[in-house]
Short mmCIF file of C-alpha atoms and ligand atoms in Angstrom, two decimals:
data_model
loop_
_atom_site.label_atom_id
_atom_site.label_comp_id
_atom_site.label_asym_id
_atom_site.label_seq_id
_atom_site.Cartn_x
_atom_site.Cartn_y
_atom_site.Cartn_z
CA UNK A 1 18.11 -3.69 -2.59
CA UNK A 2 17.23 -5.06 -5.70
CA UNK A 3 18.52 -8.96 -6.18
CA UNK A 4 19.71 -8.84 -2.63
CA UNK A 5 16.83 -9.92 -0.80
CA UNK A 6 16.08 -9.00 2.48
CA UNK A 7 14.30 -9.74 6.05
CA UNK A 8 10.43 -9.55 5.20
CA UNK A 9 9.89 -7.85 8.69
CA UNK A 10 11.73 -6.77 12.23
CA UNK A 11 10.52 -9.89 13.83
CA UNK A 12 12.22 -11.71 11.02
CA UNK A 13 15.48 -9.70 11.31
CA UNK A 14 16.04 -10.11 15.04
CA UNK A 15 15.48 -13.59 14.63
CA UNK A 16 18.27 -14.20 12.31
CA UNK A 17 20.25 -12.14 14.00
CA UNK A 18 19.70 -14.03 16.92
CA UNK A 19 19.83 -17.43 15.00
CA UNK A 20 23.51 -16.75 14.41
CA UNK A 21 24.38 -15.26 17.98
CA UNK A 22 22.53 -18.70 19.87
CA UNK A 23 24.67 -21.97 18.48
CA UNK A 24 27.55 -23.70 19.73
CA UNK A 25 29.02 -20.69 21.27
CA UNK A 26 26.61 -20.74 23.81
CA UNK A 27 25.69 -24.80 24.48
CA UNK A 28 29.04 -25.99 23.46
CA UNK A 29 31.26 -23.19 24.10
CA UNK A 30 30.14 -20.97 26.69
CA UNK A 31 29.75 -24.03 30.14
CA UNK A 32 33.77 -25.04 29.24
CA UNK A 33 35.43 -21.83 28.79
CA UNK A 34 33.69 -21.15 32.33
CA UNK A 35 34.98 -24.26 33.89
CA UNK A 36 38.56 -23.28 32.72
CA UNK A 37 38.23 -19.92 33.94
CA UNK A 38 37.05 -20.74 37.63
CA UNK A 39 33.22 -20.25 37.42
CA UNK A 40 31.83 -17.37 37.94
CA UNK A 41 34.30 -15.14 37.88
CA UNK A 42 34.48 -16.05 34.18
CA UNK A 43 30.82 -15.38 34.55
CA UNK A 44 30.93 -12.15 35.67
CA UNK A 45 33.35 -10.50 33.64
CA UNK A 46 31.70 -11.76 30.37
CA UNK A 47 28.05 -10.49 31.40
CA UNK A 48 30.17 -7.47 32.23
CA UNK A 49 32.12 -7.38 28.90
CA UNK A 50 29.08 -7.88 26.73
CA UNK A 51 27.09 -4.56 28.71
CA UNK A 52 29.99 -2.41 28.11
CA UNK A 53 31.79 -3.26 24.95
CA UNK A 54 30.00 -5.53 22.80
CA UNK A 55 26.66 -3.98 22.83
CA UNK A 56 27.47 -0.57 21.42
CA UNK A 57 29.56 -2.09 18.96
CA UNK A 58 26.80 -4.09 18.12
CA UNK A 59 24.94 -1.34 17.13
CA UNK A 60 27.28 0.14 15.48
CA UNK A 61 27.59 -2.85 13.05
CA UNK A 62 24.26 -3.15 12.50
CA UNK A 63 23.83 0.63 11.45
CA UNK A 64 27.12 0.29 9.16
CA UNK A 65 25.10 -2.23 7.47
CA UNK A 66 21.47 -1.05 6.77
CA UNK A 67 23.16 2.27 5.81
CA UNK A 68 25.47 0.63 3.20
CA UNK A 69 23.65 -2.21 2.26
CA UNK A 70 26.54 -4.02 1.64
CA UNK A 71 28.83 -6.62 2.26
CA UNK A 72 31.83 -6.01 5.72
CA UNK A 73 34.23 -4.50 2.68
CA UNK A 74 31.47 -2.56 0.33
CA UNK A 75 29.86 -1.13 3.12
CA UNK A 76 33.63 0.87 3.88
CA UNK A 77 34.75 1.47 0.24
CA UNK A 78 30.71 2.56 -0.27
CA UNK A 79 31.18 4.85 2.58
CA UNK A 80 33.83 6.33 1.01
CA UNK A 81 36.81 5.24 3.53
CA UNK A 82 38.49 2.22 1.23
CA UNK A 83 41.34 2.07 3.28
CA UNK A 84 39.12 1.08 6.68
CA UNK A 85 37.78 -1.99 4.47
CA UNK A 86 40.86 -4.21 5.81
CA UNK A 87 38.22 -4.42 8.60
CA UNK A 88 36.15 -6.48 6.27
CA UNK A 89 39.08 -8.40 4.83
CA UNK A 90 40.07 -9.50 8.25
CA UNK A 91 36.44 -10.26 8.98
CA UNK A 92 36.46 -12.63 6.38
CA UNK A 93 39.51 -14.38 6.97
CA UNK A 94 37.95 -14.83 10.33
CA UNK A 95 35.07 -15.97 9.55
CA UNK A 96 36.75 -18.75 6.83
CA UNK A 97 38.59 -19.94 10.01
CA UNK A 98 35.65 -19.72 12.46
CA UNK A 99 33.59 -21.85 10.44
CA UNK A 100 35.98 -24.17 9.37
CA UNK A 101 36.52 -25.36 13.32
CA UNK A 102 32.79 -24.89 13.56
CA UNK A 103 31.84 -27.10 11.21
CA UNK A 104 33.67 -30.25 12.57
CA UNK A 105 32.14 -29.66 16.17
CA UNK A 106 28.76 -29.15 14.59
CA UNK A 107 29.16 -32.46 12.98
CA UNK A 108 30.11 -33.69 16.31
CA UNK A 109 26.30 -32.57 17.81
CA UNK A 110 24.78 -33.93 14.77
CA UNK A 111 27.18 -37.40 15.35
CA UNK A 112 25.43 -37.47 18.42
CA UNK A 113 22.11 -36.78 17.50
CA UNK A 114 22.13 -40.24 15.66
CA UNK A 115 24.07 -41.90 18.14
CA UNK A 116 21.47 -41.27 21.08
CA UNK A 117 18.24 -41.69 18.43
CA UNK A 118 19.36 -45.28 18.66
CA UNK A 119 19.76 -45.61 22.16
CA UNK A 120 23.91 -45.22 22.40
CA UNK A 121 23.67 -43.43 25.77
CA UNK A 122 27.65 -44.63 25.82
CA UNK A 123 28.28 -42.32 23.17
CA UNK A 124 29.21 -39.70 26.32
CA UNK A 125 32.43 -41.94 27.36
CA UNK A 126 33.66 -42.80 24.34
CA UNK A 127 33.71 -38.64 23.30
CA UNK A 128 37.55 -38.93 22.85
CA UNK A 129 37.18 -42.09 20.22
CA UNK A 130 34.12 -40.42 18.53
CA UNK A 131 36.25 -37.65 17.86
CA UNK A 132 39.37 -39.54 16.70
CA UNK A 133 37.18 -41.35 14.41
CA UNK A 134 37.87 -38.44 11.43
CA UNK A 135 36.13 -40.81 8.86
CA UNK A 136 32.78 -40.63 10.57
CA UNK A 137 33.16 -36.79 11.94
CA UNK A 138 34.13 -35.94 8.44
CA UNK A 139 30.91 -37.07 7.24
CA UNK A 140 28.93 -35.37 9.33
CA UNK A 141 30.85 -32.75 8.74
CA UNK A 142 30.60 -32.59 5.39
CA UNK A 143 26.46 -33.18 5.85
CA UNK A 144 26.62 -29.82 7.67
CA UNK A 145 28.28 -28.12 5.17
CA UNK A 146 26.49 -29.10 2.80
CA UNK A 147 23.35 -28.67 4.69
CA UNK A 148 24.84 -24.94 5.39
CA UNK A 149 25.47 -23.98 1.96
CA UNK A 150 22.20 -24.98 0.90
CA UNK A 151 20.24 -23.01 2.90
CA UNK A 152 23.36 -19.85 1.27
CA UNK A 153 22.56 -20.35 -1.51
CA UNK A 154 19.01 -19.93 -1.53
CA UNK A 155 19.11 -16.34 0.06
CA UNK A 156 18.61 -14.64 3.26
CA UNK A 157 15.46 -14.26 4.19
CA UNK A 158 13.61 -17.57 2.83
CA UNK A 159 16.22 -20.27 5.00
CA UNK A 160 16.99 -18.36 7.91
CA UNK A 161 14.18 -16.21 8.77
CA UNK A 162 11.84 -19.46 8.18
CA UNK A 163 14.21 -21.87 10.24
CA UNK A 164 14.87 -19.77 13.11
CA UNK A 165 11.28 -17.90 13.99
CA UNK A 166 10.64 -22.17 14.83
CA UNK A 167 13.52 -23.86 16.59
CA UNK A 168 15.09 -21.25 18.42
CA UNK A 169 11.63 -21.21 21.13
CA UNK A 170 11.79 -24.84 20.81
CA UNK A 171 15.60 -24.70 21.89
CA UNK A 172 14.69 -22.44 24.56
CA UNK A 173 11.90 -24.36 26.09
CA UNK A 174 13.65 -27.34 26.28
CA UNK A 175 16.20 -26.24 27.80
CA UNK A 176 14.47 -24.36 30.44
CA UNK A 177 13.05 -28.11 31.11
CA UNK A 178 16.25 -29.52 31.93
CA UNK A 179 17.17 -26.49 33.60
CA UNK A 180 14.65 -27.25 36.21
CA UNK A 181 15.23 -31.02 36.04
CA UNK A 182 19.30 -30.24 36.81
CA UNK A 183 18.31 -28.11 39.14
CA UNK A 184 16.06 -30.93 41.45
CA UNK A 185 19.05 -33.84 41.56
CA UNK A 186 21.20 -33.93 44.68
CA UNK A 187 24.13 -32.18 45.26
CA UNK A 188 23.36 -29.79 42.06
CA UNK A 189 23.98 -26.89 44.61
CA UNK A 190 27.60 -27.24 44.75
CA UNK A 191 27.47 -26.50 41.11
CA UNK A 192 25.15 -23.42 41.42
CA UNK A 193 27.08 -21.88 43.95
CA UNK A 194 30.50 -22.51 41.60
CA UNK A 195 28.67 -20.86 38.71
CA UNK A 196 27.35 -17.70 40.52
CA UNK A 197 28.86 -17.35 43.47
CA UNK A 198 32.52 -15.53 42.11
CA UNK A 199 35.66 -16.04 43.97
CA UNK A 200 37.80 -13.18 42.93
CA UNK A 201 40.98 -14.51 43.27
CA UNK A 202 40.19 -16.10 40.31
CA UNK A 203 40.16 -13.45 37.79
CA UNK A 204 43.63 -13.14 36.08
CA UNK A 205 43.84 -11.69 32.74
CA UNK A 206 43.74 -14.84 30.86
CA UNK A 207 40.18 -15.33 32.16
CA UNK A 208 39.45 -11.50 31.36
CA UNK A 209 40.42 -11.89 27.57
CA UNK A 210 38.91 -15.41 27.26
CA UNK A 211 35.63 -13.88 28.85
CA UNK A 212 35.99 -11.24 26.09
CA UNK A 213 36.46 -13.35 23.28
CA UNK A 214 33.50 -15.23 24.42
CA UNK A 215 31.22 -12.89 23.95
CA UNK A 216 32.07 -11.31 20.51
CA UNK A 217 31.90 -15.09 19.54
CA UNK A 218 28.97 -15.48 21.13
CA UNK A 219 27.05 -12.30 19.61
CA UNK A 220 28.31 -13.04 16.44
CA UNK A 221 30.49 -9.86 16.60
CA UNK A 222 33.56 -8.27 15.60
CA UNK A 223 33.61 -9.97 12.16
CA UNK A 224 30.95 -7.97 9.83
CA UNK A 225 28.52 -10.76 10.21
CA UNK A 226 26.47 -8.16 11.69
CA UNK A 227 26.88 -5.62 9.44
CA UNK A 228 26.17 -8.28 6.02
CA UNK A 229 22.94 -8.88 8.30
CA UNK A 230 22.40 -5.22 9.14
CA UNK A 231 22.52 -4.64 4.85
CA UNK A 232 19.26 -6.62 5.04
CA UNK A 233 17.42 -4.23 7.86
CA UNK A 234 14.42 -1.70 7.06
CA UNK A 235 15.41 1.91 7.00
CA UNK A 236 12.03 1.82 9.76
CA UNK A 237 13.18 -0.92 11.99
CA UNK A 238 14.45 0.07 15.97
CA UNK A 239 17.88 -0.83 15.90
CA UNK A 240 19.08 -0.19 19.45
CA UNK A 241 15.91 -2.44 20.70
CA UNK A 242 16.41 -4.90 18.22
CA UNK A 243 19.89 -5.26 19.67
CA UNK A 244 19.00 -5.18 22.94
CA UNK A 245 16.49 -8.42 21.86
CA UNK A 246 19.63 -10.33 20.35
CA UNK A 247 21.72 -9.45 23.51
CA UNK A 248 19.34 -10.99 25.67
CA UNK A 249 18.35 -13.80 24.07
CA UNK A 250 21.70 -14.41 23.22
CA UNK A 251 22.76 -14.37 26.64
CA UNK A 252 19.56 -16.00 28.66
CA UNK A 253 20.22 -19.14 26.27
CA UNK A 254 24.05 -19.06 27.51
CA UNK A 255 23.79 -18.30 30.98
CA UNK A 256 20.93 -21.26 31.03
CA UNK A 257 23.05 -23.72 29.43
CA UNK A 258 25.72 -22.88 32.06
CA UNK A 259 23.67 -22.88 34.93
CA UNK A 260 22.29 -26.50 33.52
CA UNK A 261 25.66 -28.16 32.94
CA UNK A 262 27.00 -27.34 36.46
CA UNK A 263 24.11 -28.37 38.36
CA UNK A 264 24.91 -31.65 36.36
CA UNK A 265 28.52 -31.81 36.75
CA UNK A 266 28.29 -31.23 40.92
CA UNK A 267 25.04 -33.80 40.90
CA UNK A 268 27.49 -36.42 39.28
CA UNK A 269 29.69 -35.67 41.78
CA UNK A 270 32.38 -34.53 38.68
CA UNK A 271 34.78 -31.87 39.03
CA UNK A 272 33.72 -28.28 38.44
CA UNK A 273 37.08 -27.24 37.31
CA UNK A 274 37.11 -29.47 34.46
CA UNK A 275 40.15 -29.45 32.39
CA UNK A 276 38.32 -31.95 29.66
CA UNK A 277 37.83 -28.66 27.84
CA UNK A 278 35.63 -29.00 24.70
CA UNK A 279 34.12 -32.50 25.23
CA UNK A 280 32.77 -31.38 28.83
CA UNK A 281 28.88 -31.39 27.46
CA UNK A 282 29.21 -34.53 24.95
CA UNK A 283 30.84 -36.52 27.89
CA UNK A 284 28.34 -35.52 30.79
CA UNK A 285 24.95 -35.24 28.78
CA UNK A 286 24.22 -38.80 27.25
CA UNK A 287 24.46 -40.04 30.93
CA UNK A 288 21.86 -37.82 32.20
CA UNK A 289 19.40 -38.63 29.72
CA UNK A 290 20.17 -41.94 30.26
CA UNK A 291 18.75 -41.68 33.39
CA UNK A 292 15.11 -40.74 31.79
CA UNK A 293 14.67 -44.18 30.88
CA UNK A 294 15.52 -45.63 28.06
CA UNK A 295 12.11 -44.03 26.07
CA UNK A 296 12.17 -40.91 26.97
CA UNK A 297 15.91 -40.96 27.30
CA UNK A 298 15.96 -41.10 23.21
CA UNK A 299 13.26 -38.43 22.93
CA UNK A 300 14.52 -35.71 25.13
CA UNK A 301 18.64 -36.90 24.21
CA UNK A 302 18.10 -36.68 20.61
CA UNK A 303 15.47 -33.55 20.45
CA UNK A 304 18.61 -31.89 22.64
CA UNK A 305 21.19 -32.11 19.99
CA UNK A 306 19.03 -32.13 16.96
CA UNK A 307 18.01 -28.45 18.18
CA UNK A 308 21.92 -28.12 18.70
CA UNK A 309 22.47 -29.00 15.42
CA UNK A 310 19.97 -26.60 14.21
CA UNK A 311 21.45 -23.62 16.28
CA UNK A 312 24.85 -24.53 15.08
CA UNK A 313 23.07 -24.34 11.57
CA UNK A 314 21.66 -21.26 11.77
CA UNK A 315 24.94 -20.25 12.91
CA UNK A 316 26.85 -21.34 10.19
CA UNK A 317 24.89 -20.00 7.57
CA UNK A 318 25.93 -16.40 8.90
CA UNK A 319 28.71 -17.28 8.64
CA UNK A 320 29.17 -18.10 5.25
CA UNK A 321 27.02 -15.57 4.29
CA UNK A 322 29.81 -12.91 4.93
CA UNK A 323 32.50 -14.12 2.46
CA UNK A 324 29.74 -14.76 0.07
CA UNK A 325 27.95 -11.38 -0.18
CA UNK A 326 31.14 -10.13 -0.64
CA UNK A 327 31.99 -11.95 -3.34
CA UNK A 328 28.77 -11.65 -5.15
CA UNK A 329 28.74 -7.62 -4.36
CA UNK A 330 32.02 -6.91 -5.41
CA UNK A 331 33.01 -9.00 -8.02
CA UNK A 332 29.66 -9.68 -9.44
CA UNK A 333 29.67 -14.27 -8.68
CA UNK A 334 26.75 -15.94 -9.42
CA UNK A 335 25.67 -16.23 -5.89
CA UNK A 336 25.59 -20.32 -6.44
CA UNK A 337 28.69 -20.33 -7.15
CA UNK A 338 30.35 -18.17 -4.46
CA UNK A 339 28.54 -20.36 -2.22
CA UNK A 340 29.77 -23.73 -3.46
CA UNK A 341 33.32 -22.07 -3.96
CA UNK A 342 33.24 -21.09 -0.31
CA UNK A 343 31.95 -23.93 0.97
CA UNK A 344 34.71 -26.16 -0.42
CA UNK A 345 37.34 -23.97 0.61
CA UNK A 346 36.53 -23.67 4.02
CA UNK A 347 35.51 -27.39 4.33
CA UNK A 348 39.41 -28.00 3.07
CA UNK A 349 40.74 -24.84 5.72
CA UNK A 350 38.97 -27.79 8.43
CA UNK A 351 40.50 -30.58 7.67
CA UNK A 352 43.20 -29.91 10.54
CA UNK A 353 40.77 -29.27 13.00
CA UNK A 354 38.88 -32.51 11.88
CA UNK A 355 42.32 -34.29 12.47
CA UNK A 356 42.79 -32.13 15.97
CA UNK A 357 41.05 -34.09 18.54
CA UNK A 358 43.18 -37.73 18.53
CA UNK A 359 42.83 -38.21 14.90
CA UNK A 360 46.25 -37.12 14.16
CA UNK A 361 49.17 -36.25 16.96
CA UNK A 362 50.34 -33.36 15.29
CA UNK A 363 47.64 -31.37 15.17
CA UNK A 364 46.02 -32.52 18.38
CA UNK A 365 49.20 -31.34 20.22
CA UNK A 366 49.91 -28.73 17.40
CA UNK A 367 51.64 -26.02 19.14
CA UNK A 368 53.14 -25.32 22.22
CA UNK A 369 53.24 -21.78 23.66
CA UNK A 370 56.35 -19.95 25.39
CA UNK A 371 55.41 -20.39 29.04
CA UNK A 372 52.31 -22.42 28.85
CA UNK A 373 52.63 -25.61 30.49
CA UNK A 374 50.55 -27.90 27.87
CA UNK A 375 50.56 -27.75 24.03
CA UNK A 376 47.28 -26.50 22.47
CA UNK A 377 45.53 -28.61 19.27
CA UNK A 378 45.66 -27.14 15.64
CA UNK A 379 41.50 -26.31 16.62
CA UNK A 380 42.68 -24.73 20.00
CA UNK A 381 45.40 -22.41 18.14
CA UNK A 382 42.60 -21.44 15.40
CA UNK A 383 40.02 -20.72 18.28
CA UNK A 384 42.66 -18.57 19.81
CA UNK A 385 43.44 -16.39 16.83
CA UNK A 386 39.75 -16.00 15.34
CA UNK A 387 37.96 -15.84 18.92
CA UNK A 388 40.08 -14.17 21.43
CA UNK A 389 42.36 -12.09 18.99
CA UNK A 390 40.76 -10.98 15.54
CA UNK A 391 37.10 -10.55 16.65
CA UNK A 392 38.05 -8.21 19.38
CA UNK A 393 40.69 -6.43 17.07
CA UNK A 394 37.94 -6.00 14.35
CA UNK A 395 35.20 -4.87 17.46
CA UNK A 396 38.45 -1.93 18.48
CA UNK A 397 39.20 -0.87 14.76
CA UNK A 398 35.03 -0.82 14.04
CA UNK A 399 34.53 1.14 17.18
CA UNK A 400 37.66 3.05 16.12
CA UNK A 401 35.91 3.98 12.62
CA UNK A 402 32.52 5.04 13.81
CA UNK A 403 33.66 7.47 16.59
CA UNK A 404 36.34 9.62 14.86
CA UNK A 405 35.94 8.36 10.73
CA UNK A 406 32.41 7.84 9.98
CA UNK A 407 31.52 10.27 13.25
CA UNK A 408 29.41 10.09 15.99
CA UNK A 409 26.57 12.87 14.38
CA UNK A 410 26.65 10.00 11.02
CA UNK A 411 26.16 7.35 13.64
CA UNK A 412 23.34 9.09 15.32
CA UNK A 413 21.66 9.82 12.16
CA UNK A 414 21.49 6.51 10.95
CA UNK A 415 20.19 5.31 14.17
CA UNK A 416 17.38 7.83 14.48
CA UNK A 417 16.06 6.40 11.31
CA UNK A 418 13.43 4.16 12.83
CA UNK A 419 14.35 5.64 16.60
CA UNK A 420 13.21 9.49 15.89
CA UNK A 421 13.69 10.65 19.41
CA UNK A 422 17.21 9.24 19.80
CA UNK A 423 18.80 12.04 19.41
CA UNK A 424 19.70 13.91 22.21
CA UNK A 425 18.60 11.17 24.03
CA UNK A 426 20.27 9.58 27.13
CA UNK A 427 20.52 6.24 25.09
CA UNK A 428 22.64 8.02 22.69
CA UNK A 429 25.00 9.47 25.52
CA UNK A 430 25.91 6.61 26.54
CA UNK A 431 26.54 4.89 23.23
CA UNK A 432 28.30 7.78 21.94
CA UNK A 433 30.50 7.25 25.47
CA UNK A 434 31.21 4.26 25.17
CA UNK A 435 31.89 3.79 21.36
CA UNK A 436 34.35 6.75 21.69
CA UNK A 437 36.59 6.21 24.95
CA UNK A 438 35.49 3.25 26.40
CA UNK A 439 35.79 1.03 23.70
CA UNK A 440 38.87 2.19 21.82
CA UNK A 441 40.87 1.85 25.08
CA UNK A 442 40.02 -1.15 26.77
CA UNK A 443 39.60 -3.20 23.71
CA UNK A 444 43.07 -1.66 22.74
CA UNK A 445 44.74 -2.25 25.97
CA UNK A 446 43.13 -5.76 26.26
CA UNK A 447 44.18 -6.46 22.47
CA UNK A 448 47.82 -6.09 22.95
CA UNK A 449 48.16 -7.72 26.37
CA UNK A 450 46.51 -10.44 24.76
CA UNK A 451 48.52 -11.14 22.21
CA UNK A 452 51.74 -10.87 24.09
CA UNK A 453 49.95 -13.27 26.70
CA UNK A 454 48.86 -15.87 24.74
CA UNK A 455 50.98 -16.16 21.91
CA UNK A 456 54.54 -14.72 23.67
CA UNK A 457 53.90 -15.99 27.30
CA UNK A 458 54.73 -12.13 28.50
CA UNK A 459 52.52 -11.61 31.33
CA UNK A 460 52.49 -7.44 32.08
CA UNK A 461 49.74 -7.98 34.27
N1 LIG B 1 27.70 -16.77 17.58
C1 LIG B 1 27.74 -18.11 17.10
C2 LIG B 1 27.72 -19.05 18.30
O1 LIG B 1 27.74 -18.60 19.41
C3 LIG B 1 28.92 -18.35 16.20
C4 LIG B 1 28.99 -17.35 15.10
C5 LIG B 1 28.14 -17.21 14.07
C6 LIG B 1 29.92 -16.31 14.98
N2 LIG B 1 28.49 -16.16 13.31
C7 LIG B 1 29.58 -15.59 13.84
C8 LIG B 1 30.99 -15.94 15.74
C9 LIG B 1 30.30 -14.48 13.47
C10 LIG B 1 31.72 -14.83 15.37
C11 LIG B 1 31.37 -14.10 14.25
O2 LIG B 1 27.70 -20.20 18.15
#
């Protein structure tokens, strides 16, 4: 579309697309939510999760998209279904509170970055003064955002495309190094085993929805990111492979940082269950790359989280992109400005989270929850609403709309453009399936358990 811009190729799509799936979710995010949830067990049910439920409704986001070319609310109203836009609305709110957590942990990588340029290998136990240090994080914080909006504001497919086609390989690469360097150091075993071997027992439902929450956060999904991506998508391009190609990058860069950090963790002779929560790779890391020597201990450390900044980056530019195409599509802001608007508001929506890890009491031990035996911090409770509650909420209402509003014949026939023999296809029975019945129920059942589990400590199951 006209003004719009969009990818200059399906390369240069599916490596946006995968530039906001890979970030923190997966590095950050993805080793500690396993350690809480008993190893792999966790592991299982989220490779599970993402087969089943997220990939058809990525697809279906992505085909919403290029056949609206709009923004998460235009692309319903366009359709002709206003009333199913509150799927955008919510999407938006969740993204504003996404990236305003986001943005104070990115700073965290890039506070890190610096740290272990100039040799600060301590940085890794001091994690818990780093953090409560709010004037430092918030300037790094505010570097990202501002970094973030920058790229916004000059359009999709110049600062994305460009930025991820390079680093995300890089990223890749050197983690596969350390993957193989983990995987040499004594008693890294004990941590392999944890991480693939699953005991059973250790699936409860709280690990099932936290395992589901993980992966619409880490695909991006659930939130219309991929459908203000999709807008940008040639009416030619494959979109079932394409997703396929996010899916598995997305996950191969996960499941390697897992299978990294716990070979670490059991060489250091740490605890695999670690209840440290979101500081486990900031406190084990520096240590490790310590160990390279003090030369190569700088290179390696600080390529690691400048490339982790950079992921988070690429990250949080889809992010804001979805509150600002919507409010340059519908009410017509200079695109500048909706940026820089945003931006500021969602830098302001962080400042609790900044103030949530030991810079402030009250939001570090914000809230308590009926029957849960420790208080969570404000950037806990907003992790718990976005990730675990509204992304798979918006993933049941979109899977909701494409079976039985949009329908499944629509569907088809936007996916056939660029995929002519889908129809009729066995790829498209088993999308159809699952976007119809499997979806709608277990991300229905799952949705309201959750809720009452979490937030209501009633445990049905
Ligand atoms: N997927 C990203 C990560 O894993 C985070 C992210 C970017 C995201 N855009 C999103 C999460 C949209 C949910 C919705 O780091």
């Amino acid at each position: 579309m006209a003004g719009r811009g969009g990818f200059s190729s399906k390369f240069g799509f599916i490596a946006a697309a995968a530039g906001s799936a890979v970030g923190l979710g997966n590095i950050w995010q993805f080793p500690f939510k396993v350690s809480q949830g008993g190893g792999a067990a966790f592991v299982l049910m989220y490779v599970l999760f993402i087969f089943i439920l997220c990939f058809p409704i990525m697809i279906a986001e992505i085909a919403i998209g290029r056949k609206t070319q709009k923004n998460p609310v235009g692309a319903f109203v366009d359709m002709g279904f206003k009333k199913w836009s509150i799927i955008g609305i919510l999407g938006i709110i969740c993204g504003v509170l996404i990236l305003s957590f986001y943005n104070v942990v990115a700073g965290w990588a890039f506070g890190y970055f610096l740290e272990i340029s100039q040799g600060n290998f301590g940085i890794g136990k001091e994690f818990s003064a780093f953090t409560a240090d709010t004037t430092t994080v918030g300037i790094y914080s505010t570097m990202f955002m501002l970094a973030t909006a920058f790229i916004v504001s000059q359009g999709v497919s110049s600062g994305i495309e460009k930025a991820s086609k390079i680093l995300m390989p890089t990223l890749l690469f050197l983690l596969i190094g350390l993957v193989i360097y983990s995987l040499t150091l004594d008693g890294a075993m004990r941590g392999v085993e944890y991480y693939l071997i699953p005991d059973f027992s250790k699936i409860t439902f709280k690990v099932a929805y936290t395992a589901l929450g993980q992966g619409f956060f880490s695909l991006s999904l659930g939130m219309g990111a991929l459908i203000t991506y999709g807008s940008y998508v040639g009416k030619n391009d494959n979109m079932v492979s394409s997703a396929v190609m996010i899916m598995i990058a997305d996950m191969t860069i996960s499941l390697l940082s897992g299978l990294m950090m716990f070979a670490l963790i059991a060489s250091q002779g740490l605890d695999l269950n670690s209840k440290g929560g979101a500081g486990l790779i900031f406190t084990v890391l520096p240590g490790v790359f310590q160990n390279f020597g003090s030369v190569l201990g700088i290179i390696v450390g600080a390529a690691f989280f400048l490339l982790l900044s950079f992921a988070a980056l690429t990250s949080t530019v889809s992010l804001l992109e979805v509150p600002v195409a919507y409010l340059v599509d519908e009410y017509k802001i200079n695109r500048k400005l909706a940026v820089w608007g945003m931006a500021l508001l969602i830098f302001l929506v962080g400042i609790p989270s900044l103030y949530a890890n030991g810079g402030s009491d009250f939001f570090t031990n914000f809230i308590t929850y009926p029957g849960a035996d420790a208080s969570s911090s404000f950037m806990d409770f907003v992790g718990h609403v976005a990730n675990d509650t509204f992304l798979p909420l918006g993933g049941l209402l979109i899977s909701i709309f494409t079976a039985y509003v949009w329908k499944k014949h629509n569907f088809s026939a936007e996916i056939a453009q660029g995929n002519p023999t889908f129809v009729g296809s066995w790829q498209e029975k088993i999308i159809h399936f699952t976007i119809s019945y499997v979806c709608p129920s277990i991300l229905g059942t799952i949705f309201i358990l959750t809720v009452l589990d979490r937030f209501f400590g009633v445990k049905l199951i």
